[in-house]
Coordinates of N, CA and C in Angstrom, one line a residue:
M1 N 77.8 -35.2 22.3 CA 76.3 -35.1 22.3 C 75.8 -34.6 21.0
E2 N 74.8 -35.3 20.4 CA 74.3 -35.0 19.1 C 72.9 -34.3 19.2
F3 N 72.8 -33.1 18.6 CA 71.5 -32.4 18.6 C 70.9 -32.5 17.2
R4 N 69.6 -32.7 17.2 CA 68.8 -32.8 16.0 C 67.9 -31.6 15.8
A5 N 67.8 -31.1 14.6 CA 67.1 -29.9 14.3 C 65.6 -30.2 14.2
G6 N 65.2 -31.5 14.1 CA 63.8 -31.8 14.0 C 63.2 -31.3 12.7
H7 N 62.1 -30.4 12.8 CA 61.5 -29.8 11.7 C 62.0 -28.5 11.4
A8 N 63.0 -28.0 12.1 CA 63.5 -26.7 11.9 C 64.0 -26.5 10.5
D9 N 64.5 -27.6 9.9 CA 65.1 -27.4 8.6 C 64.0 -27.4 7.5
E10 N 62.7 -27.6 7.8 CA 61.7 -27.5 6.8 C 61.4 -26.1 6.5
E11 N 61.2 -25.8 5.2 CA 61.0 -24.4 4.8 C 59.5 -24.0 5.0
F12 N 59.4 -22.7 5.4 CA 58.0 -22.2 5.6 C 57.5 -21.8 4.2
A13 N 56.2 -22.2 3.9 CA 55.6 -22.0 2.6 C 54.5 -20.9 2.6
P14 N 54.8 -19.6 2.5 CA 53.9 -18.6 2.6 C 52.8 -18.6 1.5
W15 N 53.2 -19.1 0.3 CA 52.3 -19.1 -0.8 C 51.1 -20.1 -0.6
S16 N 51.4 -21.1 0.2 CA 50.4 -22.1 0.6 C 49.3 -21.4 1.4
V17 N 49.8 -20.6 2.4 CA 48.8 -19.8 3.3 C 48.0 -18.9 2.4
L18 N 48.7 -18.1 1.5 CA 48.0 -17.1 0.7 C 47.0 -17.8 -0.2
S19 N 47.3 -19.0 -0.7 CA 46.4 -19.7 -1.5 C 45.1 -20.1 -0.8
D20 N 45.3 -20.5 0.5 CA 44.2 -20.9 1.3 C 43.3 -19.7 1.6
I21 N 43.9 -18.5 1.9 CA 43.2 -17.3 2.1 C 42.4 -16.9 0.9
S22 N 43.0 -17.0 -0.3 CA 42.4 -16.6 -1.6 C 41.2 -17.5 -1.8
I23 N 41.3 -18.8 -1.6 CA 40.2 -19.7 -1.8 C 39.0 -19.4 -0.9
T24 N 39.4 -19.1 0.4 CA 38.3 -18.7 1.3 C 37.6 -17.4 0.9
M25 N 38.4 -16.4 0.4 CA 37.7 -15.2 0.0 C 36.8 -15.4 -1.2
V26 N 37.3 -16.2 -2.1 CA 36.5 -16.5 -3.3 C 35.2 -17.2 -2.9
L27 N 35.3 -18.2 -2.0 CA 34.1 -18.9 -1.5 C 33.1 -17.9 -0.9
F28 N 33.6 -17.0 0.0 CA 32.7 -16.0 0.6 C 32.1 -15.1 -0.5
L29 N 32.8 -14.7 -1.5 CA 32.3 -13.9 -2.6 C 31.2 -14.6 -3.3
V30 N 31.4 -15.9 -3.6 CA 30.4 -16.7 -4.3 C 29.2 -16.8 -3.5
I31 N 29.3 -17.1 -2.2 CA 28.2 -17.2 -1.3 C 27.4 -15.9 -1.3
F32 N 28.1 -14.7 -1.2 CA 27.5 -13.4 -1.2 C 26.7 -13.2 -2.4
I33 N 27.3 -13.5 -3.6 CA 26.6 -13.3 -4.9 C 25.4 -14.1 -5.0
V34 N 25.5 -15.4 -4.5 CA 24.3 -16.3 -4.6 C 23.2 -15.8 -3.7
L35 N 23.6 -15.3 -2.5 CA 22.5 -14.8 -1.6 C 21.9 -13.5 -2.1
Q36 N 22.7 -12.7 -2.8 CA 22.1 -11.5 -3.4 C 21.2 -11.8 -4.5
F37 N 21.6 -12.8 -5.3 CA 20.7 -13.3 -6.4 C 19.4 -13.8 -5.9
L38 N 19.5 -14.6 -4.8 CA 18.3 -15.2 -4.2 C 17.4 -14.1 -3.7
Q39 N 18.0 -13.1 -3.0 CA 17.2 -12.0 -2.5 C 16.5 -11.2 -3.6
T40 N 17.2 -11.0 -4.7 CA 16.7 -10.2 -5.8 C 15.5 -11.0 -6.4
Y41 N 15.8 -12.3 -6.6 CA 14.7 -13.2 -7.2 C 13.5 -13.2 -6.3
R42 N 13.7 -13.3 -5.0 CA 12.5 -13.4 -4.1 C 11.8 -12.1 -4.1
D43 N 12.5 -10.9 -4.1 CA 11.8 -9.6 -4.2 C 11.0 -9.5 -5.5
S44 N 11.6 -9.9 -6.6 CA 11.0 -9.9 -7.8 C 9.7 -10.7 -7.8
A45 N 9.8 -11.9 -7.2 CA 8.6 -12.8 -7.2 C 7.5 -12.1 -6.3
I46 N 7.9 -11.5 -5.2 CA 6.9 -10.9 -4.3 C 6.3 -9.7 -5.1
N47 N 7.0 -8.9 -5.8 CA 6.5 -7.8 -6.5 C 5.5 -8.2 -7.6
R48 N 5.9 -9.3 -8.3 CA 5.0 -9.9 -9.3 C 3.6 -10.3 -8.7
Q49 N 3.7 -11.0 -7.5 CA 2.5 -11.4 -6.8 C 1.7 -10.2 -6.4
L50 N 2.4 -9.2 -5.9 CA 1.6 -7.9 -5.5 C 0.9 -7.3 -6.7
R51 N 1.5 -7.3 -7.8 CA 0.9 -6.8 -9.0 C -0.4 -7.6 -9.4
L52 N -0.2 -8.9 -9.3 CA -1.3 -9.8 -9.6 C -2.5 -9.6 -8.6
E53 N -2.2 -9.4 -7.3 CA -3.2 -9.2 -6.3 C -3.9 -7.9 -6.6
K54 N -3.2 -6.8 -6.9 CA -3.7 -5.5 -7.1 C -4.6 -5.6 -8.4
E55 N -4.2 -6.3 -9.4 CA -5.0 -6.4 -10.6 C -6.3 -7.2 -10.4
T56 N -6.2 -8.2 -9.5 CA -7.4 -8.9 -9.2 C -8.4 -8.0 -8.4
V57 N -7.9 -7.3 -7.4 CA -8.8 -6.4 -6.7 C -9.4 -5.3 -7.6
A58 N -8.6 -4.7 -8.5 CA -9.0 -3.7 -9.4 C -10.1 -4.3 -10.4
H59 N -9.9 -5.5 -10.9 CA -10.8 -6.1 -11.8 C -12.2 -6.3 -11.1
E60 N -12.1 -6.8 -9.9 CA -13.4 -7.1 -9.2 C -14.1 -5.8 -8.9
I61 N -13.4 -4.7 -8.5 CA -14.1 -3.4 -8.3 C -14.7 -2.8 -9.5
V62 N -13.9 -2.9 -10.6 CA -14.4 -2.3 -11.9 C -15.7 -3.1 -12.4
T63 N -15.6 -4.5 -12.2 CA -16.7 -5.3 -12.6 C -18.0 -5.0 -11.8
A64 N -17.8 -4.7 -10.5 CA -18.9 -4.5 -9.6 C -19.4 -3.0 -9.6
A65 N -18.5 -2.1 -9.8 CA -18.9 -0.7 -9.6 C -18.7 0.1 -10.9
G66 N -18.1 -0.4 -11.9 CA -18.0 0.3 -13.2 C -17.1 1.5 -13.1
A67 N -17.5 2.5 -13.8 CA -16.6 3.8 -13.9 C -16.9 4.7 -12.7
Q68 N -17.6 4.3 -11.8 CA -17.9 5.2 -10.6 C -16.7 5.3 -9.7
V69 N -15.7 4.4 -9.9 CA -14.5 4.4 -9.1 C -13.3 4.5 -10.0
I70 N -12.4 5.4 -9.7 CA -11.2 5.5 -10.5 C -10.0 4.8 -9.7
L71 N -9.3 3.9 -10.4 CA -8.3 3.1 -9.8 C -6.9 3.5 -10.3
D72 N -6.0 3.6 -9.3 CA -4.6 3.8 -9.7 C -3.8 2.7 -9.1
T73 N -3.2 1.8 -10.0 CA -2.5 0.7 -9.5 C -1.0 0.9 -9.6
T74 N -0.5 2.1 -10.0 CA 0.9 2.4 -10.2 C 1.5 3.2 -9.1
D75 N 0.8 3.4 -8.0 CA 1.4 4.3 -6.9 C 2.7 3.7 -6.4
S76 N 2.7 2.4 -6.1 CA 3.9 1.7 -5.6 C 3.6 0.3 -5.6
P77 N 4.6 -0.6 -5.4 CA 4.2 -2.1 -5.4 C 3.2 -2.4 -4.3
E78 N 3.3 -1.7 -3.1 CA 2.5 -2.0 -2.0 C 1.2 -1.2 -1.8
R79 N 1.0 -0.2 -2.8 CA -0.1 0.7 -2.6 C -1.0 0.7 -3.8
Q80 N -2.3 1.0 -3.5 CA -3.3 1.1 -4.6 C -4.3 2.2 -4.1
R81 N -4.7 3.0 -5.0 CA -5.6 4.2 -4.7 C -6.9 4.1 -5.4
L82 N -8.0 4.2 -4.7 CA -9.4 4.3 -5.3 C -9.9 5.7 -5.1
T83 N -10.5 6.3 -6.1 CA -11.0 7.7 -6.0 C -12.5 7.7 -6.4
F84 N -13.2 8.4 -5.5 CA -14.7 8.5 -5.7 C -15.0 10.0 -5.8
R85 N -15.7 10.4 -6.9 CA -16.1 11.8 -7.0 C -17.1 12.2 -5.9
D86 N -17.0 13.4 -5.4 CA -17.8 13.8 -4.2 C -19.3 13.8 -4.5
A87 N -19.6 14.1 -5.8 CA -21.0 14.2 -6.2 C -21.7 12.8 -6.2
T88 N -20.9 11.8 -6.3 CA -21.4 10.4 -6.3 C -21.8 10.0 -4.9
L89 N -21.1 10.6 -3.9 CA -21.3 10.1 -2.5 C -22.1 11.1 -1.7
F90 N -22.0 12.4 -2.0 CA -22.5 13.4 -1.0 C -23.3 14.5 -1.8
E91 N -24.2 15.2 -1.1 CA -24.8 16.4 -1.6 C -23.8 17.5 -1.3
T92 N -24.0 18.7 -2.0 CA -23.0 19.8 -1.8 C -22.8 20.2 -0.4
C93 N -21.6 20.2 0.0 CA -21.1 20.7 1.4 C -21.8 19.9 2.5
Q94 N -22.1 18.6 2.2 CA -22.7 17.7 3.3 C -21.8 16.5 3.4
S95 N -21.9 15.9 4.6 CA -21.1 14.7 4.9 C -21.9 13.4 5.0
A96 N -23.3 13.6 5.0 CA -24.1 12.4 5.0 C -24.1 11.7 3.7
L97 N -24.0 10.4 3.6 CA -23.9 9.7 2.4 C -25.3 9.7 1.7
K98 N -25.3 9.9 0.4 CA -26.5 9.8 -0.4 C -26.8 8.3 -0.5
P99 N -28.1 7.9 -0.7 CA -28.4 6.5 -0.9 C -27.6 5.8 -1.9
G100 N -27.4 6.5 -3.1 CA -26.6 5.8 -4.2 C -25.1 5.7 -3.8
G101 N -24.6 6.7 -3.0 CA -23.3 6.7 -2.6 C -23.0 5.6 -1.5
Q102 N -24.0 5.4 -0.7 CA -23.9 4.3 0.3 C -23.9 3.0 -0.4
E103 N -24.8 2.8 -1.4 CA -24.8 1.5 -2.1 C -23.5 1.2 -2.8
L104 N -22.9 2.3 -3.4 CA -21.6 2.1 -4.1 C -20.6 1.7 -3.1
L105 N -20.5 2.4 -2.0 CA -19.5 2.1 -1.0 C -19.6 0.6 -0.4
E106 N -20.9 0.2 -0.3 CA -21.1 -1.2 0.2 C -20.6 -2.2 -0.8
I107 N -20.8 -1.9 -2.1 CA -20.3 -2.8 -3.2 C -18.8 -2.9 -3.1
V108 N -18.2 -1.7 -3.1 CA -16.7 -1.7 -3.1 C -16.2 -2.3 -1.8
G109 N -16.8 -2.0 -0.6 CA -16.4 -2.5 0.6 C -16.5 -4.0 0.7
S110 N -17.5 -4.6 0.0 CA -17.6 -6.1 -0.1 C -16.5 -6.7 -0.8
V111 N -16.0 -6.0 -1.9 CA -14.8 -6.5 -2.6 C -13.6 -6.5 -1.7
L112 N -13.4 -5.3 -1.0 CA -12.3 -5.2 -0.1 C -12.3 -6.2 1.0
A113 N -13.5 -6.5 1.5 CA -13.7 -7.5 2.6 C -13.2 -8.9 2.1
R114 N -13.5 -9.2 0.9 CA -13.1 -10.6 0.4 C -11.5 -10.7 0.4
H115 N -10.9 -9.6 0.2 CA -9.4 -9.6 0.1 C -8.7 -8.9 1.3
E116 N -9.4 -8.8 2.4 CA -8.9 -8.0 3.5 C -7.6 -8.5 4.1
A117 N -7.3 -9.8 4.0 CA -6.1 -10.3 4.5 C -4.9 -9.7 3.8
L118 N -5.1 -9.2 2.6 CA -4.0 -8.6 1.8 C -3.6 -7.2 2.3
F119 N -4.5 -6.5 3.0 CA -4.3 -5.1 3.4 C -3.7 -4.9 4.8
L120 N -2.7 -4.1 4.8 CA -2.1 -3.8 6.1 C -3.0 -2.6 6.7
T121 N -3.3 -1.6 5.8 CA -4.1 -0.5 6.3 C -5.1 -0.1 5.1
V122 N -6.2 0.5 5.5 CA -7.2 1.1 4.6 C -7.4 2.5 5.1
S123 N -6.8 3.5 4.4 CA -6.9 4.9 4.8 C -7.8 5.6 3.9
V124 N -8.8 6.3 4.5 CA -9.8 7.1 3.7 C -9.5 8.6 3.9
E125 N -9.3 9.2 2.7 CA -8.9 10.7 2.7 C -10.0 11.5 2.1
G126 N -10.4 12.6 2.8 CA -11.4 13.5 2.2 C -10.7 14.7 1.6
H127 N -11.1 15.1 0.4 CA -10.5 16.3 -0.2 C -11.6 17.2 -0.7
T128 N -11.3 18.5 -0.7 CA -12.3 19.5 -1.1 C -11.7 20.4 -2.2
D129 N -12.5 21.3 -2.7 CA -11.9 22.4 -3.6 C -11.5 23.6 -2.7
T130 N -11.1 24.6 -3.4 CA -10.6 25.8 -2.7 C -11.6 26.8 -2.2
L131 N -12.9 26.6 -2.6 CA -13.9 27.5 -2.2 C -14.2 27.4 -0.7
P132 N -14.2 28.5 0.0 CA -14.4 28.5 1.5 C -15.9 28.0 1.8
T133 N -16.0 27.2 2.8 CA -17.3 26.7 3.1 C -18.4 27.7 3.5
P134 N -18.0 28.8 4.2 CA -19.0 29.8 4.5 C -19.7 30.4 3.2
N135 N -19.0 30.3 2.1 CA -19.6 30.9 0.8 C -20.6 30.0 0.2
R136 N -20.8 28.8 0.7 CA -21.7 27.8 0.1 C -23.1 27.8 0.9
A137 N -24.1 27.9 0.1 CA -25.4 28.0 0.7 C -25.8 26.7 1.5
G138 N -26.3 26.8 2.7 CA -26.7 25.6 3.5 C -25.5 24.8 4.0
C139 N -24.3 25.3 4.0 CA -23.2 24.5 4.5 C -23.0 24.7 6.0
S140 N -23.0 23.6 6.7 CA -22.9 23.7 8.2 C -21.5 23.5 8.7
Y141 N -20.5 23.5 7.8 CA -19.1 23.4 8.2 C -18.3 24.7 8.1
A142 N -17.6 25.0 9.1 CA -16.9 26.3 9.1 C -15.7 26.3 8.2
T143 N -15.1 25.1 8.0 CA -13.8 25.1 7.2 C -13.9 23.8 6.3
N144 N -13.0 23.9 5.3 CA -12.9 22.7 4.5 C -12.2 21.5 5.2
W145 N -11.4 21.9 6.2 CA -10.8 20.8 7.1 C -11.9 20.0 7.7
E146 N -12.9 20.7 8.3 CA -14.0 20.0 8.9 C -14.8 19.2 8.0
L147 N -15.1 19.8 6.8 CA -15.9 19.1 5.8 C -15.2 17.8 5.3
S148 N -14.0 17.9 4.9 CA -13.2 16.8 4.4 C -13.1 15.7 5.4
S149 N -12.8 16.1 6.7 CA -12.7 15.1 7.8 C -14.0 14.4 8.0
A150 N -15.1 15.1 8.0 CA -16.4 14.5 8.3 C -16.8 13.5 7.1
R151 N -16.5 13.9 5.9 CA -16.8 13.0 4.8 C -16.0 11.7 4.8
A152 N -14.7 11.8 5.1 CA -13.9 10.6 5.3 C -14.4 9.7 6.4
T153 N -14.8 10.3 7.5 CA -15.3 9.6 8.6 C -16.6 8.9 8.3
S154 N -17.4 9.5 7.5 CA -18.7 8.8 7.1 C -18.4 7.5 6.3
V155 N -17.4 7.5 5.5 CA -17.0 6.3 4.7 C -16.6 5.2 5.7
V156 N -15.6 5.6 6.6 CA -15.1 4.6 7.5 C -16.3 4.1 8.4
A157 N -17.2 5.0 8.9 CA -18.3 4.6 9.7 C -19.2 3.6 9.0
L158 N -19.4 3.8 7.7 CA -20.3 2.8 7.0 C -19.6 1.4 7.0
W159 N -18.4 1.4 6.6 CA -17.7 0.1 6.5 C -17.6 -0.6 7.8
S160 N -17.4 0.2 8.9 CA -17.3 -0.3 10.2 C -18.6 -0.9 10.7
A161 N -19.7 -0.1 10.4 CA -21.0 -0.5 10.9 C -21.5 -1.8 10.2
N162 N -21.1 -2.0 8.9 CA -21.5 -3.2 8.2 C -20.5 -4.3 8.4
G163 N -19.5 -4.1 9.2 CA -18.5 -5.2 9.5 C -17.7 -5.6 8.3
L164 N -17.5 -4.7 7.3 CA -16.8 -5.1 6.1 C -15.3 -5.1 6.3
I165 N -14.8 -4.2 7.0 CA -13.3 -4.1 7.2 C -13.0 -4.0 8.7
T166 N -12.0 -4.7 9.1 CA -11.6 -4.6 10.5 C -11.3 -3.2 10.9
N167 N -11.8 -2.7 12.0 CA -11.7 -1.3 12.5 C -10.2 -0.9 12.7
A168 N -9.4 -1.9 13.2 CA -8.0 -1.5 13.5 C -7.2 -1.2 12.2
K169 N -7.7 -1.7 11.1 CA -7.0 -1.4 9.8 C -7.4 -0.1 9.2
M170 N -8.5 0.5 9.6 CA -9.0 1.7 8.9 C -8.6 3.0 9.7
S171 N -8.5 4.0 8.9 CA -8.3 5.4 9.4 C -9.0 6.4 8.5
S172 N -9.3 7.6 9.0 CA -9.9 8.6 8.2 C -9.1 9.9 8.4
V173 N -8.9 10.7 7.4 CA -8.2 12.0 7.5 C -8.8 13.0 6.5
G174 N -8.9 14.2 7.0 CA -9.3 15.3 6.1 C -8.1 16.0 5.6
K175 N -8.0 16.2 4.2 CA -6.9 16.9 3.6 C -7.3 18.3 3.1
A176 N -8.6 18.7 3.3 CA -9.1 20.0 2.9 C -8.8 20.2 1.4
E177 N -8.3 21.4 1.0 CA -8.1 21.7 -0.4 C -6.6 21.6 -0.7
F178 N -5.8 21.1 0.1 CA -4.3 21.3 0.0 C -3.6 20.2 -0.8
H179 N -4.4 19.2 -1.4 CA -3.8 18.2 -2.2 C -4.6 18.0 -3.5
P180 N -4.7 19.1 -4.3 CA -5.5 19.0 -5.5 C -5.0 18.1 -6.6
I181 N -5.9 17.5 -7.4 CA -5.4 16.8 -8.6 C -5.0 17.8 -9.6
D182 N -5.9 18.9 -9.7 CA -5.6 19.9 -10.7 C -6.1 21.2 -10.1
P183 N -5.2 22.2 -9.8 CA -5.6 23.4 -9.2 C -6.7 24.2 -9.9
Q184 N -6.9 24.0 -11.2 CA -7.9 24.7 -11.9 C -9.2 23.9 -12.1
A185 N -9.2 22.7 -11.6 CA -10.4 21.8 -11.8 C -11.1 21.6 -10.5
L186 N -11.9 22.5 -10.1 CA -12.5 22.4 -8.7 C -13.3 21.1 -8.5
E187 N -14.1 20.7 -9.6 CA -14.9 19.5 -9.4 C -14.1 18.2 -9.2
R188 N -13.0 18.1 -9.9 CA -12.1 16.9 -9.8 C -11.4 16.9 -8.4
N189 N -11.2 18.0 -7.8 CA -10.5 18.1 -6.5 C -11.5 17.6 -5.4
R190 N -12.8 17.8 -5.6 CA -13.7 17.3 -4.5 C -13.9 15.8 -4.7
R191 N -13.3 15.1 -3.7 CA -13.3 13.6 -3.9 C -13.0 12.9 -2.6
I192 N -13.2 11.7 -2.6 CA -12.8 10.8 -1.5 C -11.8 9.8 -2.1
E193 N -10.6 9.6 -1.4 CA -9.6 8.7 -1.9 C -9.5 7.6 -0.8
V194 N -9.4 6.4 -1.2 CA -9.1 5.2 -0.3 C -7.8 4.7 -0.7
L195 N -6.9 4.8 0.2 CA -5.5 4.3 0.0 C -5.3 2.9 0.6
L196 N -5.1 1.9 -0.2 CA -4.9 0.5 0.3 C -3.4 0.3 0.4
T197 N -2.9 -0.1 1.5 CA -1.5 -0.5 1.7 C -1.5 -2.0 1.9
Y198 N -0.9 -2.7 0.9 CA -0.8 -4.1 1.0 C 0.2 -4.6 1.9
D199 N -0.1 -5.8 2.6 CA 0.8 -6.4 3.5 C 1.9 -7.2 2.8
R200 N 3.0 -6.6 2.6 CA 4.1 -7.3 1.9 C 4.5 -8.6 2.6
G201 N 4.5 -8.6 3.9 CA 4.8 -9.8 4.6 C 3.9 -11.0 4.4
Y202 N 2.6 -10.6 4.3 CA 1.6 -11.7 4.0 C 1.7 -12.2 2.6
V203 N 2.0 -11.3 1.6 CA 2.2 -11.7 0.2 C 3.5 -12.6 0.1
Q204 N 4.5 -12.2 0.9 CA 5.7 -13.0 0.9 C 5.5 -14.4 1.4
R205 N 4.7 -14.5 2.4 CA 4.4 -15.9 3.0 C 3.6 -16.7 1.9
R206 N 2.8 -16.1 1.2 CA 2.0 -16.8 0.1 C 3.0 -17.2 -1.0
V207 N 3.9 -16.4 -1.3 CA 4.9 -16.7 -2.4 C 5.7 -17.9 -2.0
L208 N 6.1 -17.9 -0.7 CA 7.0 -19.0 -0.1 C 6.2 -20.2 0.3
G209 N 4.9 -20.2 0.1 CA 4.1 -21.3 0.4 C 3.7 -21.5 1.9
D210 N 3.7 -20.4 2.6 CA 3.4 -20.4 4.1 C 2.3 -19.4 4.3
D211 N 1.0 -19.8 4.3 CA -0.2 -18.9 4.4 C -0.6 -18.7 5.9
R212 N 0.3 -18.9 6.8 CA -0.1 -18.7 8.2 C -0.2 -17.2 8.5

């Protein structure tokens, strides 16, 4: 009886298997590098568009309101800060808006309304100096917490009443005297700040050509 070895006499080729594995690993590495490059490129494009949007908003505010508003466009790619001096908006230790302050806020609010789709949130912050409110003549607020909160709320209430910005996007908060620009400069510390947080997802859709 004759037995045949069939393929048993064929040699096993380990280098062929290792070669296949190496090629697969290289392909995965190339794909990973390409994906990382595309992600970096996309993030860079989104950040460029965010800067352009912030510059557009800043230009329109400066054109409409002049030097009455101080703009900071370097806070972060997604954030922009507007600062109003308290004397522009309010009488000393009061939270009711002065006629000129109301007009200024309506001008700025109209600019923000034109670009509202860009904003995820619009947060209004009230800030005071370190002088206790009971030491101020005619002041009806017991603490700087109350004064700063009431002033921030007045700004939000105006924009809400005029239908300039969607209520759900707005918030107000009093920071009292605890976040000074300069501890020695009382006048500079009395201010209203509006923090605009840009919707990165919305900007991304615009960059990718999807405005839904």
